[in-house]
Short mmCIF file of C-alpha atoms in Angstrom, two decimals:
data_model
loop_
_atom_site.label_atom_id
_atom_site.label_comp_id
_atom_site.label_asym_id
_atom_site.label_seq_id
_atom_site.Cartn_x
_atom_site.Cartn_y
_atom_site.Cartn_z
CA UNK O 244 10.81 36.89 -60.63
CA UNK O 245 8.79 33.80 -61.43
CA UNK O 246 7.56 31.95 -58.38
CA UNK O 247 7.96 28.20 -57.99
CA UNK O 248 5.04 25.84 -57.54
CA UNK O 249 5.96 25.45 -53.87
CA UNK O 250 5.90 29.22 -53.32
CA UNK O 251 2.53 29.50 -55.05
CA UNK O 252 1.15 26.64 -52.97
CA UNK O 253 2.42 28.21 -49.76
CA UNK O 254 0.83 31.54 -50.69
CA UNK O 255 -2.52 29.89 -51.41
CA UNK O 256 -2.47 27.96 -48.12
CA UNK O 257 -1.45 31.13 -46.30
CA UNK O 258 -4.35 33.08 -47.81
CA UNK O 259 -6.81 30.31 -46.94
CA UNK O 260 -5.66 30.19 -43.31
CA UNK O 261 -5.76 33.99 -42.96
CA UNK O 262 -9.21 34.14 -44.58
CA UNK O 263 -10.50 31.45 -42.20
CA UNK O 264 -9.05 33.33 -39.21
CA UNK O 265 -10.66 36.57 -40.42
CA UNK O 266 -14.04 34.86 -40.81
CA UNK O 267 -13.92 33.52 -37.24
CA UNK O 268 -13.69 37.14 -36.08
CA UNK O 269 -16.07 38.76 -38.56
CA UNK O 270 -18.93 36.23 -38.47
CA UNK O 271 -19.73 36.66 -34.72
CA UNK O 272 -19.90 40.44 -35.17
CA UNK O 273 -22.16 40.11 -38.20
CA UNK O 274 -24.35 37.68 -36.29
CA UNK O 275 -24.72 40.07 -33.35
CA UNK O 276 -25.47 42.94 -35.73
CA UNK O 277 -28.18 40.85 -37.41
CA UNK O 278 -29.67 39.90 -34.03
CA UNK O 279 -29.75 43.55 -32.95
CA UNK O 280 -31.73 44.41 -36.08
CA UNK O 281 -34.19 41.52 -35.79
CA UNK O 282 -37.48 41.11 -34.00
CA UNK O 283 -37.50 39.65 -30.46
CA UNK O 284 -39.31 36.49 -31.57
CA UNK O 285 -36.78 35.77 -34.32
CA UNK O 286 -33.84 36.46 -31.99
CA UNK O 287 -35.11 34.20 -29.20
CA UNK O 288 -36.04 31.39 -31.60
CA UNK O 289 -32.44 31.32 -32.98
CA UNK O 290 -33.74 32.05 -36.47
CA UNK O 291 -31.11 34.75 -37.10
CA UNK O 292 -27.68 34.03 -38.54
CA UNK O 293 -26.03 36.70 -40.72
CA UNK O 294 -29.08 38.58 -41.99
CA UNK O 295 -31.77 40.29 -39.90
CA UNK O 296 -35.16 38.58 -39.64
CA UNK O 297 -38.18 40.90 -39.45
CA UNK O 298 -35.94 43.95 -39.64
CA UNK O 299 -36.35 46.60 -36.93
CA UNK O 300 -34.11 49.30 -35.47
CA UNK O 301 -36.01 49.45 -32.16
CA UNK O 302 -33.08 48.04 -30.15
CA UNK O 303 -30.70 50.66 -31.50
CA UNK O 304 -33.20 53.45 -30.92
CA UNK O 305 -33.52 52.32 -27.31
CA UNK O 306 -29.79 52.07 -26.46
CA UNK O 307 -28.94 55.31 -28.27
CA UNK O 308 -31.38 57.08 -25.95
CA UNK O 309 -29.70 55.59 -22.87
CA UNK O 310 -27.90 58.48 -21.16
CA UNK O 311 -25.99 56.14 -18.86
CA UNK O 312 -24.55 54.24 -21.81
CA UNK O 313 -23.39 57.47 -23.48
CA UNK O 314 -21.81 58.59 -20.20
CA UNK O 315 -19.85 55.34 -20.00
CA UNK O 316 -18.89 55.76 -23.65
CA UNK O 317 -17.53 59.24 -22.93
CA UNK O 318 -15.58 57.95 -19.92
CA UNK O 319 -14.04 55.19 -22.04
CA UNK O 320 -13.09 57.66 -24.76
CA UNK O 321 -11.41 59.86 -22.13
CA UNK O 322 -9.54 56.88 -20.67
CA UNK O 323 -8.41 55.72 -24.11
CA UNK O 324 -7.30 59.15 -25.33
CA UNK O 325 -5.69 60.42 -22.11
CA UNK O 326 -4.20 57.02 -21.27
CA UNK O 327 -2.73 56.51 -24.73
CA UNK O 328 -1.26 60.03 -24.78
CA UNK O 329 0.35 59.64 -21.34
CA UNK O 330 1.54 56.11 -22.07
CA UNK O 331 3.16 57.16 -25.33
CA UNK O 332 4.84 60.15 -23.68
CA UNK O 333 6.33 58.15 -20.80
CA UNK O 334 7.18 55.14 -22.99
CA UNK O 335 9.09 57.33 -25.45
CA UNK O 336 10.88 59.18 -22.65
CA UNK O 337 11.88 55.82 -21.14
CA UNK O 338 12.81 54.07 -24.38
CA UNK O 339 15.01 56.85 -25.76
CA UNK O 340 17.67 56.95 -23.00
CA UNK O 341 17.65 53.15 -22.77
CA UNK O 342 18.55 53.03 -26.47
CA UNK O 343 21.62 55.24 -25.98
CA UNK O 344 24.99 53.58 -25.44
CA UNK O 345 26.12 56.68 -23.54
CA UNK O 346 23.66 55.85 -20.75
CA UNK O 347 25.92 53.76 -18.49
CA UNK O 348 23.11 52.24 -16.41
CA UNK O 349 20.99 51.13 -19.34
CA UNK O 350 21.71 47.41 -18.90
CA UNK O 351 20.81 47.11 -15.18
CA UNK O 352 17.80 49.39 -15.68
CA UNK O 353 16.68 47.33 -18.67
CA UNK O 354 17.10 44.13 -16.65
CA UNK O 355 14.94 45.53 -13.86
CA UNK O 356 12.27 46.50 -16.39
CA UNK O 357 12.28 43.09 -18.10
CA UNK O 358 11.87 41.35 -14.73
CA UNK O 359 8.47 43.06 -14.41
CA UNK O 360 7.34 41.11 -17.48
CA UNK O 361 8.08 37.84 -15.68
CA UNK O 362 6.96 38.67 -12.14
CA UNK O 363 3.76 40.70 -12.02
CA UNK O 364 2.71 42.53 -8.88
CA UNK O 365 0.33 40.41 -6.74
CA UNK O 366 -3.22 41.72 -6.80
CA UNK O 367 -3.58 42.49 -3.08
CA UNK O 368 -0.38 44.59 -2.77
CA UNK O 369 -1.28 46.28 -6.04
CA UNK O 370 -4.75 47.13 -4.74
CA UNK O 371 -3.38 48.41 -1.42
CA UNK O 372 -0.80 50.57 -3.20
CA UNK O 373 -3.40 52.22 -5.41
CA UNK O 374 -5.65 52.78 -2.38
CA UNK O 375 -2.84 54.35 -0.32
CA UNK O 376 -2.07 56.69 -3.23
CA UNK O 377 -5.62 58.04 -3.00
CA UNK O 378 -6.76 56.88 -6.42
CA UNK O 379 -9.69 54.74 -5.31
CA UNK O 380 -12.91 55.60 -7.14
CA UNK O 381 -10.96 57.76 -9.59
CA UNK O 382 -10.52 57.39 -13.34
CA UNK O 383 -6.78 57.90 -12.85
CA UNK O 384 -6.66 54.51 -11.16
CA UNK O 385 -7.36 53.04 -14.61
CA UNK O 386 -4.54 54.98 -16.27
CA UNK O 387 -1.57 55.75 -14.01
CA UNK O 388 -0.80 52.29 -12.50
CA UNK O 389 -0.16 50.86 -15.97
CA UNK O 390 0.97 53.97 -17.79
CA UNK O 391 4.03 52.18 -19.27
CA UNK O 392 3.65 48.80 -20.92
CA UNK O 393 6.99 46.98 -20.78
CA UNK O 394 6.51 45.19 -24.09
CA UNK O 395 5.49 48.39 -25.87
CA UNK O 396 8.42 50.30 -24.41
CA UNK O 397 10.83 47.60 -25.61
CA UNK O 398 9.41 47.88 -29.13
CA UNK O 399 10.10 51.63 -29.10
CA UNK O 400 13.59 51.15 -27.64
CA UNK O 401 14.49 48.58 -30.25
CA UNK O 402 13.29 50.86 -33.04
CA UNK O 403 15.32 53.80 -31.70
CA UNK O 404 18.41 51.57 -31.53
CA UNK O 405 18.01 50.82 -35.23
CA UNK O 406 18.16 54.45 -36.32
CA UNK O 407 21.54 55.57 -37.75
CA UNK O 408 24.00 56.92 -35.18
CA UNK O 409 25.02 59.56 -37.74
CA UNK O 410 21.71 61.35 -37.08
CA UNK O 411 22.83 62.05 -33.52
CA UNK O 412 26.28 63.20 -34.57
CA UNK O 413 25.02 65.63 -37.19
CA UNK O 414 22.35 66.97 -34.82
CA UNK O 415 24.87 67.58 -32.05
CA UNK O 416 27.15 69.42 -34.45
CA UNK O 417 24.19 71.73 -35.13
CA UNK O 418 23.80 72.30 -31.38
CA UNK O 419 20.83 70.03 -30.62
CA UNK O 420 20.37 68.62 -27.15
CA UNK O 421 18.82 65.23 -26.39
CA UNK O 422 15.26 66.55 -26.24
CA UNK O 423 15.54 68.23 -29.65
CA UNK O 424 17.11 65.09 -31.11
CA UNK O 425 14.22 63.01 -29.76
CA UNK O 426 11.30 65.28 -30.68
CA UNK O 427 12.58 66.85 -33.90
CA UNK O 428 14.56 64.00 -35.45
CA UNK O 429 13.67 60.62 -33.96
CA UNK O 430 9.91 60.94 -33.55
CA UNK O 431 9.22 62.22 -37.11
CA UNK O 432 11.10 59.15 -38.38
CA UNK O 433 9.18 56.83 -36.05
CA UNK O 434 5.60 57.22 -37.30
CA UNK O 435 5.10 53.50 -38.09
CA UNK O 436 6.20 52.24 -34.68
CA UNK O 437 4.45 55.12 -32.86
CA UNK O 438 1.17 54.29 -34.62
CA UNK O 439 1.57 50.59 -33.82
CA UNK O 440 2.29 51.10 -30.13
CA UNK O 441 -0.45 53.73 -29.85
CA UNK O 442 -2.94 51.18 -31.17
CA UNK O 443 -1.76 48.60 -28.63
CA UNK O 444 -2.25 51.09 -25.81
CA UNK O 445 -5.60 52.36 -27.11
CA UNK O 446 -7.06 48.85 -27.36
CA UNK O 447 -5.85 48.06 -23.84
CA UNK O 448 -7.43 51.19 -22.37
CA UNK O 449 -10.65 50.72 -24.36
CA UNK O 450 -11.05 47.22 -22.93
CA UNK O 451 -10.32 48.30 -19.33
CA UNK O 452 -12.31 46.03 -17.05
CA UNK O 453 -10.37 44.35 -14.23
CA UNK O 454 -9.03 47.59 -12.77
CA UNK O 455 -12.46 49.15 -13.01
CA UNK O 456 -13.86 46.26 -10.97
CA UNK O 457 -11.11 46.71 -8.37
CA UNK O 458 -11.03 50.48 -8.01
CA UNK O 459 -14.38 51.99 -9.01
CA UNK O 460 -17.32 51.95 -6.62
CA UNK O 461 -19.42 54.70 -8.19
CA UNK O 462 -21.54 53.41 -11.12
CA UNK O 463 -21.39 56.92 -12.56
CA UNK O 464 -17.67 56.36 -13.24
CA UNK O 465 -18.04 53.00 -14.94
CA UNK O 466 -16.34 52.70 -18.32
CA UNK O 467 -18.11 51.08 -21.23
CA UNK O 468 -16.93 47.54 -20.49
CA UNK O 469 -18.28 47.70 -16.93
CA UNK O 470 -21.59 49.03 -18.20
CA UNK O 471 -21.71 46.23 -20.74
CA UNK O 472 -21.03 43.65 -18.00
CA UNK O 473 -23.91 45.07 -15.94
CA UNK O 474 -26.24 44.82 -18.93
CA UNK O 475 -25.23 41.26 -19.76
CA UNK O 476 -25.42 39.91 -16.20
CA UNK O 477 -28.47 41.91 -15.09
CA UNK O 478 -30.94 42.26 -17.98
CA UNK O 479 -33.17 44.48 -15.86
CA UNK O 480 -30.39 47.07 -16.03
CA UNK O 481 -30.80 47.20 -19.79
CA UNK O 482 -34.54 47.56 -20.13
CA UNK O 483 -37.79 46.92 -18.34
CA UNK O 484 -39.61 44.93 -20.99
CA UNK O 485 -42.85 43.03 -20.78
CA UNK O 486 -42.09 39.91 -22.77
CA UNK O 487 -45.42 38.26 -22.00
CA UNK O 488 -47.48 41.09 -23.47
CA UNK O 489 -45.04 41.69 -26.30
CA UNK O 490 -45.36 45.45 -26.00
CA UNK O 491 -41.95 46.21 -27.52
CA UNK O 492 -40.10 45.58 -30.80
CA UNK O 493 -37.01 44.66 -28.78
CA UNK O 494 -36.11 42.47 -25.83
CA UNK O 495 -33.03 41.80 -23.74
CA UNK O 496 -31.55 39.50 -26.42
CA UNK O 497 -31.62 42.12 -29.16
CA UNK O 498 -30.58 44.88 -26.75
CA UNK O 499 -27.57 42.90 -25.56
CA UNK O 500 -26.47 42.33 -29.16
CA UNK O 501 -26.84 46.02 -29.99
CA UNK O 502 -24.89 47.04 -26.89
CA UNK O 503 -22.00 44.67 -27.68
CA UNK O 504 -21.74 46.10 -31.21
CA UNK O 505 -21.95 49.62 -29.79
CA UNK O 506 -19.01 48.89 -27.47
CA UNK O 507 -16.87 47.09 -30.06
CA UNK O 508 -17.17 49.01 -33.31
CA UNK O 509 -15.53 52.35 -32.34
CA UNK O 510 -12.12 50.82 -31.56
CA UNK O 511 -12.36 48.57 -34.62
CA UNK O 512 -12.87 51.63 -36.83
CA UNK O 513 -9.55 53.07 -35.64
CA UNK O 514 -7.56 50.26 -37.23
CA UNK O 515 -8.05 51.17 -40.94
CA UNK O 516 -6.47 54.58 -40.31
CA UNK O 517 -3.38 52.96 -38.77
CA UNK O 518 -3.20 49.88 -40.99
CA UNK O 519 -0.52 51.25 -43.33
CA UNK O 520 1.78 51.74 -40.32
CA UNK O 521 0.82 48.67 -38.35
CA UNK O 522 2.76 45.81 -39.98
CA UNK O 523 5.77 47.97 -40.80
CA UNK O 524 5.96 49.32 -37.26
CA UNK O 525 5.65 45.90 -35.64
CA UNK O 526 8.43 44.50 -37.84
CA UNK O 527 10.77 47.47 -37.51
CA UNK O 528 10.41 47.40 -33.75
CA UNK O 529 11.52 43.77 -33.57
CA UNK O 530 14.53 43.59 -35.88
CA UNK O 531 17.38 44.57 -33.60
CA UNK O 532 18.08 44.09 -29.91
#
């Protein structure tokens, strides 16, 4: 079908806006990468933009030898993987019955769940609850209190509601119970929305910061974002460098840039593997309510 001039113009404007939005996100990362690969003098004199000046990998060699940073990286990976797995399990098990018309209490239960999106728990009662449950200074305090995201659960519920009712009928004729219907029929058909919601959860767990500030007292349990905060606010945590003598090919400026890239790139690399599901899943999960 031949497109009209208006449609072509809209597409061009749309591409320009999206390209500009993409550049606003990509350019800062490229700048930080260039700074991390530049000499201290060039970095401090603001001579670096998108390409390294006086190329050196000294900053990366230093942070990659930092055992504390790798420990925080491992903790963050654990939180992201375990948290995403538990969140997906409980979200699916909550969304499935709420999508069934046979569940007589689904409307009042759904109303109670939606209310939590409007009225969040106050911080002090939330803190006291987690403390009384014995999760202070534990990695589980970063996972269990927010194991189900209301918005993500609603996306799953809406997707399940859009699947043909005939699937249930034929499965029950074959003797399937609800668990078999969910795990053997619904979930294999739900890969796009599962991938989308998993990415939402994974990004949230990867960026865990506020709960870590509230509940973790042991620096040995700090996730990557807490470690990054310590490096950015207390440069002496990052490296003991003698800037006056110039004994090193790195300084706190280049080390901070390298650390930010180190903390950001892993979760960014996950997206290309889920991209083919992402848009489709987000749309399918929002069509019917």
